């Protein structure tokens, strides 16, 4: 069980629940991947029991183990423009993440409802990837991202009966990331 704390609220897309509301780890994980809820990223880091600074070190160590030399994280929610990577390395990160069935399932879910453990209040999260999920593609994994100073990002994995492909757009104008990724997937699948 994760209790939402004031320190989890770091800005950007937020699961709007009162401080003190409790959810299962699975629900918070799904809210993070379905709705890109940044406070859920922070809550999940806290729930590991690993100090936040050490968790970020572990993120960077994992990146190095994957052979990523242009990727460096400074915080877990992806809000800070000092989190850096290249397009090629973000595709590698996505490919690794999409190997996990739970990530695939959550990232392709259009709507998810959490229920407060004590309050029994329901909170619905709509997918930030809904515009790509509603297209005529077989999407097998997708994740949005946004940093105010850099723009909108989208990485999406889709497949046909013959092949599977990951397309990525970084720094797009608002809502253009969906169209650009769609065009890439339609062209190369």
GROMACS .gro file of C-alpha atoms in nm:
model
  189
    1UNK     CA    1   0.000   0.000   0.000
    2UNK     CA    2   0.125   0.349  -0.090
    3UNK     CA    3   0.010   0.658   0.095
    4UNK     CA    4   0.029   0.969  -0.121
    5UNK     CA    5   0.243   1.236   0.043
    6UNK     CA    6   0.289   1.609  -0.014
    7UNK     CA    7   0.647   1.547  -0.134
    8UNK     CA    8   0.511   1.335  -0.423
    9UNK     CA    9   0.350   1.639  -0.584
   10UNK     CA   10   0.627   1.764  -0.814
   11UNK     CA   11   0.421   1.935  -1.084
   12UNK     CA   12   0.324   1.845  -1.436
   13UNK     CA   13   0.057   1.584  -1.487
   14UNK     CA   14  -0.072   1.487  -1.144
   15UNK     CA   15  -0.306   1.227  -1.000
   16UNK     CA   16  -0.537   1.469  -0.822
   17UNK     CA   17  -0.600   1.294  -0.493
   18UNK     CA   18  -0.575   1.421  -0.137
   19UNK     CA   19  -0.253   1.379   0.055
   20UNK     CA   20  -0.300   1.070   0.270
   21UNK     CA   21  -0.505   0.878   0.012
   22UNK     CA   22  -0.388   0.516  -0.009
   23UNK     CA   23  -0.365   0.288  -0.312
   24UNK     CA   24  -0.210  -0.043  -0.401
   25UNK     CA   25   0.131  -0.037  -0.565
   26UNK     CA   26  -0.026  -0.183  -0.881
   27UNK     CA   27  -0.277   0.101  -0.902
   28UNK     CA   28  -0.009   0.368  -0.863
   29UNK     CA   29   0.206   0.191  -1.125
   30UNK     CA   30  -0.087   0.187  -1.367
   31UNK     CA   31  -0.171   0.555  -1.302
   32UNK     CA   32   0.192   0.640  -1.380
   33UNK     CA   33   0.196   0.455  -1.711
   34UNK     CA   34  -0.162   0.519  -1.822
   35UNK     CA   35  -0.182   0.887  -1.734
   36UNK     CA   36   0.183   0.993  -1.694
   37UNK     CA   37   0.110   1.099  -1.339
   38UNK     CA   38   0.435   1.243  -1.206
   39UNK     CA   39   0.336   1.221  -0.840
   40UNK     CA   40   0.292   0.847  -0.895
   41UNK     CA   41   0.653   0.818  -1.012
   42UNK     CA   42   0.767   0.988  -0.693
   43UNK     CA   43   0.539   0.774  -0.476
   44UNK     CA   44   0.666   0.454  -0.637
   45UNK     CA   45   1.027   0.557  -0.577
   46UNK     CA   46   0.943   0.623  -0.213
   47UNK     CA   47   0.762   0.288  -0.186
   48UNK     CA   48   1.080   0.100  -0.281
   49UNK     CA   49   1.236   0.207   0.049
   50UNK     CA   50   1.543   0.325  -0.140
   51UNK     CA   51   1.639   0.689  -0.075
   52UNK     CA   52   1.541   0.906  -0.373
   53UNK     CA   53   1.901   1.013  -0.451
   54UNK     CA   54   2.015   0.651  -0.445
   55UNK     CA   55   1.724   0.548  -0.667
   56UNK     CA   56   1.833   0.806  -0.926
   57UNK     CA   57   2.190   0.670  -0.905
   58UNK     CA   58   2.047   0.323  -0.972
   59UNK     CA   59   1.857   0.458  -1.273
   60UNK     CA   60   2.185   0.590  -1.412
   61UNK     CA   61   2.367   0.266  -1.332
   62UNK     CA   62   2.098   0.073  -1.520
   63UNK     CA   63   2.138   0.308  -1.816
   64UNK     CA   64   2.512   0.240  -1.819
   65UNK     CA   65   2.452  -0.137  -1.802
   66UNK     CA   66   2.233  -0.100  -2.111
   67UNK     CA   67   2.527   0.068  -2.284
   68UNK     CA   68   2.366   0.410  -2.286
   69UNK     CA   69   2.636   0.679  -2.293
   70UNK     CA   70   2.416   0.980  -2.379
   71UNK     CA   71   2.152   0.921  -2.113
   72UNK     CA   72   2.158   1.073  -1.764
   73UNK     CA   73   1.875   1.113  -1.513
   74UNK     CA   74   1.848   1.376  -1.238
   75UNK     CA   75   1.497   1.290  -1.116
   76UNK     CA   76   1.251   1.002  -1.166
   77UNK     CA   77   0.942   1.176  -1.308
   78UNK     CA   78   1.103   1.302  -1.629
   79UNK     CA   79   1.014   1.667  -1.571
   80UNK     CA   80   1.360   1.821  -1.550
   81UNK     CA   81   1.533   1.926  -1.872
   82UNK     CA   82   1.859   1.804  -1.716
   83UNK     CA   83   1.730   1.450  -1.775
   84UNK     CA   84   1.903   1.391  -2.107
   85UNK     CA   85   1.921   1.123  -2.373
   86UNK     CA   86   1.941   1.082  -2.748
   87UNK     CA   87   1.660   0.958  -2.970
   88UNK     CA   88   1.853   0.638  -3.041
   89UNK     CA   89   1.902   0.568  -2.671
   90UNK     CA   90   1.539   0.643  -2.586
   91UNK     CA   91   1.439   0.376  -2.838
   92UNK     CA   92   1.669   0.134  -2.653
   93UNK     CA   93   1.511   0.232  -2.320
   94UNK     CA   94   1.164   0.178  -2.470
   95UNK     CA   95   1.263  -0.157  -2.619
   96UNK     CA   96   1.387  -0.271  -2.277
   97UNK     CA   97   1.077  -0.141  -2.095
   98UNK     CA   98   0.841  -0.297  -2.348
   99UNK     CA   99   0.988  -0.640  -2.271
  100UNK     CA  100   0.791  -0.620  -1.945
  101UNK     CA  101   0.431  -0.738  -1.989
  102UNK     CA  102   0.303  -0.514  -1.707
  103UNK     CA  103   0.452  -0.210  -1.881
  104UNK     CA  104   0.298  -0.314  -2.214
  105UNK     CA  105  -0.043  -0.370  -2.060
  106UNK     CA  106  -0.049  -0.045  -1.862
  107UNK     CA  107   0.093   0.167  -2.144
  108UNK     CA  108  -0.177   0.051  -2.385
  109UNK     CA  109  -0.468   0.090  -2.142
  110UNK     CA  110  -0.701   0.373  -2.245
  111UNK     CA  111  -0.863   0.433  -1.906
  112UNK     CA  112  -0.785   0.311  -1.556
  113UNK     CA  113  -0.973   0.353  -1.229
  114UNK     CA  114  -0.804   0.354  -0.889
  115UNK     CA  115  -0.992   0.305  -0.565
  116UNK     CA  116  -0.874   0.460  -0.239
  117UNK     CA  117  -0.800   0.182   0.009
  118UNK     CA  118  -0.966   0.357   0.304
  119UNK     CA  119  -1.192   0.613   0.136
  120UNK     CA  120  -1.320   0.373  -0.133
  121UNK     CA  121  -1.335   0.684  -0.355
  122UNK     CA  122  -1.276   0.615  -0.723
  123UNK     CA  123  -1.035   0.814  -0.942
  124UNK     CA  124  -1.024   0.765  -1.317
  125UNK     CA  125  -0.710   0.822  -1.522
  126UNK     CA  126  -0.736   0.867  -1.900
  127UNK     CA  127  -0.440   0.763  -2.110
  128UNK     CA  128  -0.210   1.036  -2.233
  129UNK     CA  129  -0.152   0.802  -2.529
  130UNK     CA  130  -0.522   0.785  -2.623
  131UNK     CA  131  -0.472   0.977  -2.951
  132UNK     CA  132  -0.230   0.712  -3.081
  133UNK     CA  133  -0.414   0.418  -2.922
  134UNK     CA  134  -0.732   0.511  -3.110
  135UNK     CA  135  -0.561   0.492  -3.451
  136UNK     CA  136  -0.571   0.202  -3.696
  137UNK     CA  137  -0.253   0.041  -3.563
  138UNK     CA  138  -0.185  -0.258  -3.339
  139UNK     CA  139  -0.005  -0.070  -3.062
  140UNK     CA  140   0.194  -0.298  -2.829
  141UNK     CA  141   0.354  -0.030  -2.612
  142UNK     CA  142   0.355   0.349  -2.586
  143UNK     CA  143   0.463   0.629  -2.354
  144UNK     CA  144   0.429   1.005  -2.369
  145UNK     CA  145   0.653   1.263  -2.213
  146UNK     CA  146   0.671   1.640  -2.184
  147UNK     CA  147   0.924   1.890  -2.061
  148UNK     CA  148   0.805   2.250  -2.088
  149UNK     CA  149   1.130   2.381  -2.236
  150UNK     CA  150   1.171   2.092  -2.481
  151UNK     CA  151   0.825   1.995  -2.605
  152UNK     CA  152   0.618   1.681  -2.638
  153UNK     CA  153   0.761   1.332  -2.679
  154UNK     CA  154   0.611   1.001  -2.776
  155UNK     CA  155   0.759   0.655  -2.816
  156UNK     CA  156   0.530   0.388  -2.958
  157UNK     CA  157   0.577   0.025  -3.050
  158UNK     CA  158   0.338  -0.126  -3.304
  159UNK     CA  159   0.326  -0.444  -3.506
  160UNK     CA  160   0.180  -0.612  -3.807
  161UNK     CA  161   0.179  -0.984  -3.881
  162UNK     CA  162   0.522  -0.939  -4.039
  163UNK     CA  163   0.715  -0.705  -3.808
  164UNK     CA  164   0.724  -0.490  -3.499
  165UNK     CA  165   0.865  -0.136  -3.495
  166UNK     CA  166   0.933   0.141  -3.245
  167UNK     CA  167   0.883   0.502  -3.355
  168UNK     CA  168   0.992   0.799  -3.148
  169UNK     CA  169   0.939   1.173  -3.173
  170UNK     CA  170   1.108   1.417  -2.937
  171UNK     CA  171   1.034   1.788  -2.891
  172UNK     CA  172   0.716   1.809  -3.096
  173UNK     CA  173   0.460   2.086  -3.071
  174UNK     CA  174   0.153   2.009  -2.858
  175UNK     CA  175  -0.044   1.714  -2.998
  176UNK     CA  176   0.186   1.689  -3.305
  177UNK     CA  177   0.379   1.401  -3.146
  178UNK     CA  178   0.085   1.167  -3.208
  179UNK     CA  179   0.055   1.256  -3.577
  180UNK     CA  180   0.429   1.234  -3.636
  181UNK     CA  181   0.464   0.893  -3.471
  182UNK     CA  182   0.156   0.768  -3.655
  183UNK     CA  183   0.300   0.875  -3.990
  184UNK     CA  184   0.632   0.703  -3.913
  185UNK     CA  185   0.463   0.379  -3.813
  186UNK     CA  186   0.229   0.378  -4.112
  187UNK     CA  187   0.522   0.443  -4.347
  188UNK     CA  188   0.760   0.179  -4.213
  189UNK     CA  189   0.538  -0.100  -4.083
   0.00000   0.00000   0.00000
